[in-house]
Structure formats: structure tokens, C-alpha cells
Coordinates of C-alpha atoms in Angstrom, one line a residue:
M1 CA -5.6 14.6 -14.5
I2 CA -7.0 11.7 -13.6
P3 CA -9.6 9.9 -15.9
F4 CA -13.1 10.4 -15.0
E5 CA -12.5 13.5 -12.8
N6 CA -13.6 17.0 -13.7
Q7 CA -11.0 18.7 -11.7
P8 CA -7.5 17.8 -10.8
S9 CA -7.2 16.9 -7.3
L10 CA -3.7 15.3 -6.7
T11 CA -0.8 16.4 -4.5
E12 CA 2.4 17.3 -6.5
S13 CA 4.1 13.6 -5.2
E14 CA 0.8 11.9 -6.6
E15 CA 1.2 13.6 -9.9
Y16 CA 5.0 12.9 -10.1
V17 CA 4.0 9.1 -9.3
E18 CA 0.9 9.0 -12.1
E19 CA 3.6 10.6 -14.5
L20 CA 6.2 7.5 -14.0
L21 CA 3.4 5.1 -13.8
E22 CA 2.0 6.3 -17.1
T23 CA 5.4 5.9 -18.8
N24 CA 5.2 2.2 -17.9
W25 CA 1.8 1.3 -18.0
D26 CA -1.0 1.2 -20.7
N27 CA -3.7 2.7 -18.4
V28 CA -3.5 4.6 -15.1
V29 CA -6.5 5.5 -13.0
R30 CA -6.9 7.0 -9.3
S31 CA -8.6 4.1 -7.5
T32 CA -11.7 5.3 -5.5
P33 CA -14.6 3.5 -3.9
G34 CA -16.3 4.7 -6.9
I35 CA -13.9 3.9 -9.5
K36 CA -15.1 0.1 -10.1
E37 CA -18.5 0.8 -12.2
D38 CA -16.2 3.4 -14.3
L39 CA -13.4 0.7 -14.7
K40 CA -16.4 -1.9 -16.1
G41 CA -17.9 0.3 -18.3
K42 CA -14.9 1.8 -20.0
Y43 CA -12.7 -1.3 -19.9
P44 CA -15.2 -4.2 -19.9
K45 CA -12.8 -7.0 -21.2
I46 CA -9.8 -5.9 -18.9
A47 CA -11.6 -5.4 -15.9
E48 CA -13.2 -9.2 -16.3
T49 CA -9.3 -10.0 -16.6
I50 CA -8.1 -8.0 -13.8
S51 CA -11.2 -9.2 -11.7
R52 CA -10.3 -13.1 -12.2
K53 CA -6.4 -12.4 -11.6
I54 CA -7.5 -10.3 -8.4
K55 CA -9.6 -13.2 -7.0
E56 CA -6.9 -15.7 -7.7
D57 CA -4.5 -13.2 -5.8
T58 CA -6.5 -12.5 -2.9
K59 CA -9.5 -14.8 -2.9
S60 CA -11.7 -11.8 -2.8
E61 CA -13.8 -10.4 -5.2
F62 CA -13.2 -7.6 -7.5
S63 CA -15.9 -5.4 -6.0
N64 CA -14.2 -6.0 -2.6
I65 CA -11.1 -4.2 -3.4
F66 CA -12.8 -0.8 -3.9
R67 CA -13.1 0.4 -0.3
P68 CA -11.8 2.6 2.0
G69 CA -8.0 2.2 2.4
V70 CA -7.7 1.1 -1.3
P71 CA -4.3 2.6 -2.6
D72 CA -4.0 5.9 -4.4
F73 CA -3.5 4.5 -8.0
M74 CA -4.6 1.1 -10.2
A75 CA -2.2 0.6 -13.2
F76 CA -2.8 -2.2 -15.7
D77 CA -2.1 -3.0 -19.0
D78 CA -3.8 -4.5 -22.1
S79 CA -3.6 -7.9 -20.8
G80 CA -4.7 -7.6 -17.7
K81 CA -1.7 -7.3 -15.2
Y82 CA -2.3 -4.9 -12.7
L83 CA -0.2 -3.2 -9.8
F84 CA -1.9 -0.6 -7.3
V85 CA 0.2 1.9 -5.6
E86 CA -0.3 3.8 -2.7
V87 CA 1.6 7.5 -2.4
K88 CA 3.0 8.7 0.5
S89 CA 5.4 11.3 1.6
S90 CA 8.1 11.5 4.0
D91 CA 5.7 12.9 6.4
D92 CA 3.1 10.6 6.3
G93 CA 2.0 7.1 7.5
L94 CA -0.6 4.6 6.4
R95 CA -4.0 5.0 8.3
G96 CA -5.7 2.4 10.1
T97 CA -8.0 1.9 7.1
Q98 CA -5.2 1.2 4.8
L99 CA -3.2 -1.1 7.1
K100 CA -6.8 -3.0 7.3
W101 CA -6.7 -2.8 3.5
L102 CA -3.5 -4.4 3.4
R103 CA -3.9 -7.0 5.5
D104 CA -7.5 -8.1 4.0
F105 CA -5.8 -8.2 0.3
Q106 CA -2.3 -9.7 1.4
G107 CA -1.9 -11.2 -2.0
I108 CA -2.5 -8.5 -4.2
N109 CA 0.0 -7.0 -6.6
M110 CA 0.5 -3.7 -4.5
E111 CA 3.2 -1.0 -3.3
I112 CA 3.9 1.8 -1.3
W113 CA 5.8 4.5 -2.9
F114 CA 7.4 7.0 -0.4
A115 CA 7.6 10.2 -2.9
D116 CA 9.5 13.4 -2.0
E117 CA 9.7 15.7 -4.8
R118 CA 11.7 13.9 -7.6
D119 CA 12.3 10.8 -5.5
I120 CA 10.8 7.6 -5.1
E121 CA 11.0 4.6 -2.4
K122 CA 9.2 1.7 -3.1
L123 CA 7.7 -0.9 -0.4
S124 CA 6.2 -4.1 -1.4
K125 CA 5.2 -7.0 0.8
E126 CA 8.4 -8.6 -0.4
N127 CA 10.5 -5.7 1.2
F128 CA 9.0 -4.3 4.3
G129 CA 12.3 -3.2 5.4
S130 CA 11.1 -0.3 7.8
Y131 CA 7.9 1.4 8.9
G132 CA 7.0 3.6 11.5
F133 CA 5.2 2.3 14.6
R134 CA 2.3 4.9 14.2
D135 CA 0.2 6.8 12.1
V136 CA 1.0 10.5 11.4
K137 CA -2.0 11.7 13.1
D138 CA -2.0 9.3 15.9
D139 CA -0.5 10.4 19.3
S140 CA 0.0 7.2 20.8
N141 CA 3.3 5.8 21.6
Q142 CA 5.0 2.4 21.6
E143 CA 7.3 1.3 24.2
V144 CA 10.5 -0.7 23.5
E145 CA 10.5 -2.8 26.8
R146 CA 13.8 -5.4 27.7
R147 CA 12.5 -8.7 28.3
N148 CA 14.5 -11.9 29.2
G149 CA 17.8 -9.8 28.1
K150 CA 16.2 -9.0 24.8
L151 CA 14.8 -5.8 23.0
W152 CA 10.7 -6.4 22.9
V153 CA 8.1 -3.9 21.3
E154 CA 4.7 -4.6 20.2
L155 CA 3.9 -3.8 16.3
P156 CA 0.4 -3.1 15.3
D157 CA -2.0 -6.0 14.7
E158 CA -2.1 -5.0 11.0
L159 CA 1.7 -4.4 10.3
A160 CA 2.1 -7.7 12.1
A161 CA -0.5 -9.6 9.9
I162 CA 1.0 -8.0 6.6
T163 CA 4.6 -9.0 7.4
G164 CA 3.6 -12.4 8.8
I165 CA 5.2 -11.9 12.4
D166 CA 3.5 -13.6 15.0
E167 CA 3.5 -13.0 18.9
Q168 CA 6.1 -15.6 19.4
D169 CA 8.3 -14.7 16.6
T170 CA 11.5 -13.4 16.9
V171 CA 13.1 -11.0 14.4
E172 CA 16.1 -9.1 13.8
W173 CA 15.7 -5.2 14.1
S174 CA 17.2 -2.2 14.8
L175 CA 15.6 1.5 15.5
K176 CA 15.7 3.9 12.3
S177 CA 14.3 6.7 14.7
N178 CA 12.2 7.3 17.5
D179 CA 9.4 6.0 16.1
E180 CA 10.7 3.7 13.2
L181 CA 11.8 0.1 13.1
I182 CA 14.1 -1.6 10.2
L183 CA 13.0 -5.1 10.6
D184 CA 15.4 -7.9 9.1
N185 CA 12.8 -9.9 6.8
R186 CA 15.3 -12.3 5.8

């Protein structure tokens, strides 16, 4: 169960990720928009240190981080080192609010963990190797076109911002499935 909750509300994948995080971090909390006051009340010194580190990393205030789209968990140690983790199952994708959050807080220490049963695949800003074109709930279709002898695809604005790809950039890529690209981000 997550600190500050009366009832457990985690999926099986989230419980597994929480268990893994707890083996490596001093503190693990569910990051929700209302958690910032609880953190400041329960961990005042650490919250101040984390707040300072987040401001250095993102040029944004600690209080701005906890808004819709914030990753599922925040893990931190007694020195103030922190990590945000978003948990996704294989049939789940990032929602628009999550992509916007990632774009707005690009410098933050954050990873996306794809968790199925007892298997984890981690994505961080350093290793965005593949990502779906669309939110699982979104019915929009991205078209792959041939332009000037090359294949062309439009990336969602938020994904382009996260990966640092501009409109005129050329990147090596391949299709993983009908709606997934594998980007060569070297």
C-alpha cells in the first residue's frame, strides 16, 4: 500500500514496480497532484533538498511538478536523490497529459517502466528507442509517406520535444509494428 492512502489502489504491474523501487530507495511514494503537501509535512528536510534539485534540473518549482501527467511513483533517498517512474503495461501508452509533462520537465530524473507480470523494460530520456505513434485510446492514424525517395512520418509534438527532434531533422528508424517506430537516437 502507498503511504498516505487508506485503501490500496495499485495494479499488479504497479505493485511489482513499487516492490522493486522499495528495494533500492529509502522512500517510495505514489506521486499524485496532492502529494506535495504530504511530502513537505512528512519529509520537510528531504522535500527541501529534492525541491532544490528539481529546480536545478528543470528550472521549475517543486510545486509545479505535481500536476496531471506526473509519473506514478517518486522514489528518493535520505540525501535528496530522486527518481520519478511512470509504469505502463505492454498494451498501454503515454497519454497526452503525460507527454506534455515530459516535455515541460525535460531535465527531470525520470524513467518509464513497461511492466508485464515480472518483466521490466526501462525507458529514460537517454534511451528512447521506441515509442508508439498514438495513445492506446486514440484512434488517430499516423501515415508513413515517401518524400524525395525517403520515408517520412510526423511525430507527435510532445514526442519530438522529448527526443529533441526538430522538423527538418533526419533520423534513422524502422517500423516495429503498424503503430510503433524504433528510432536510432545515437
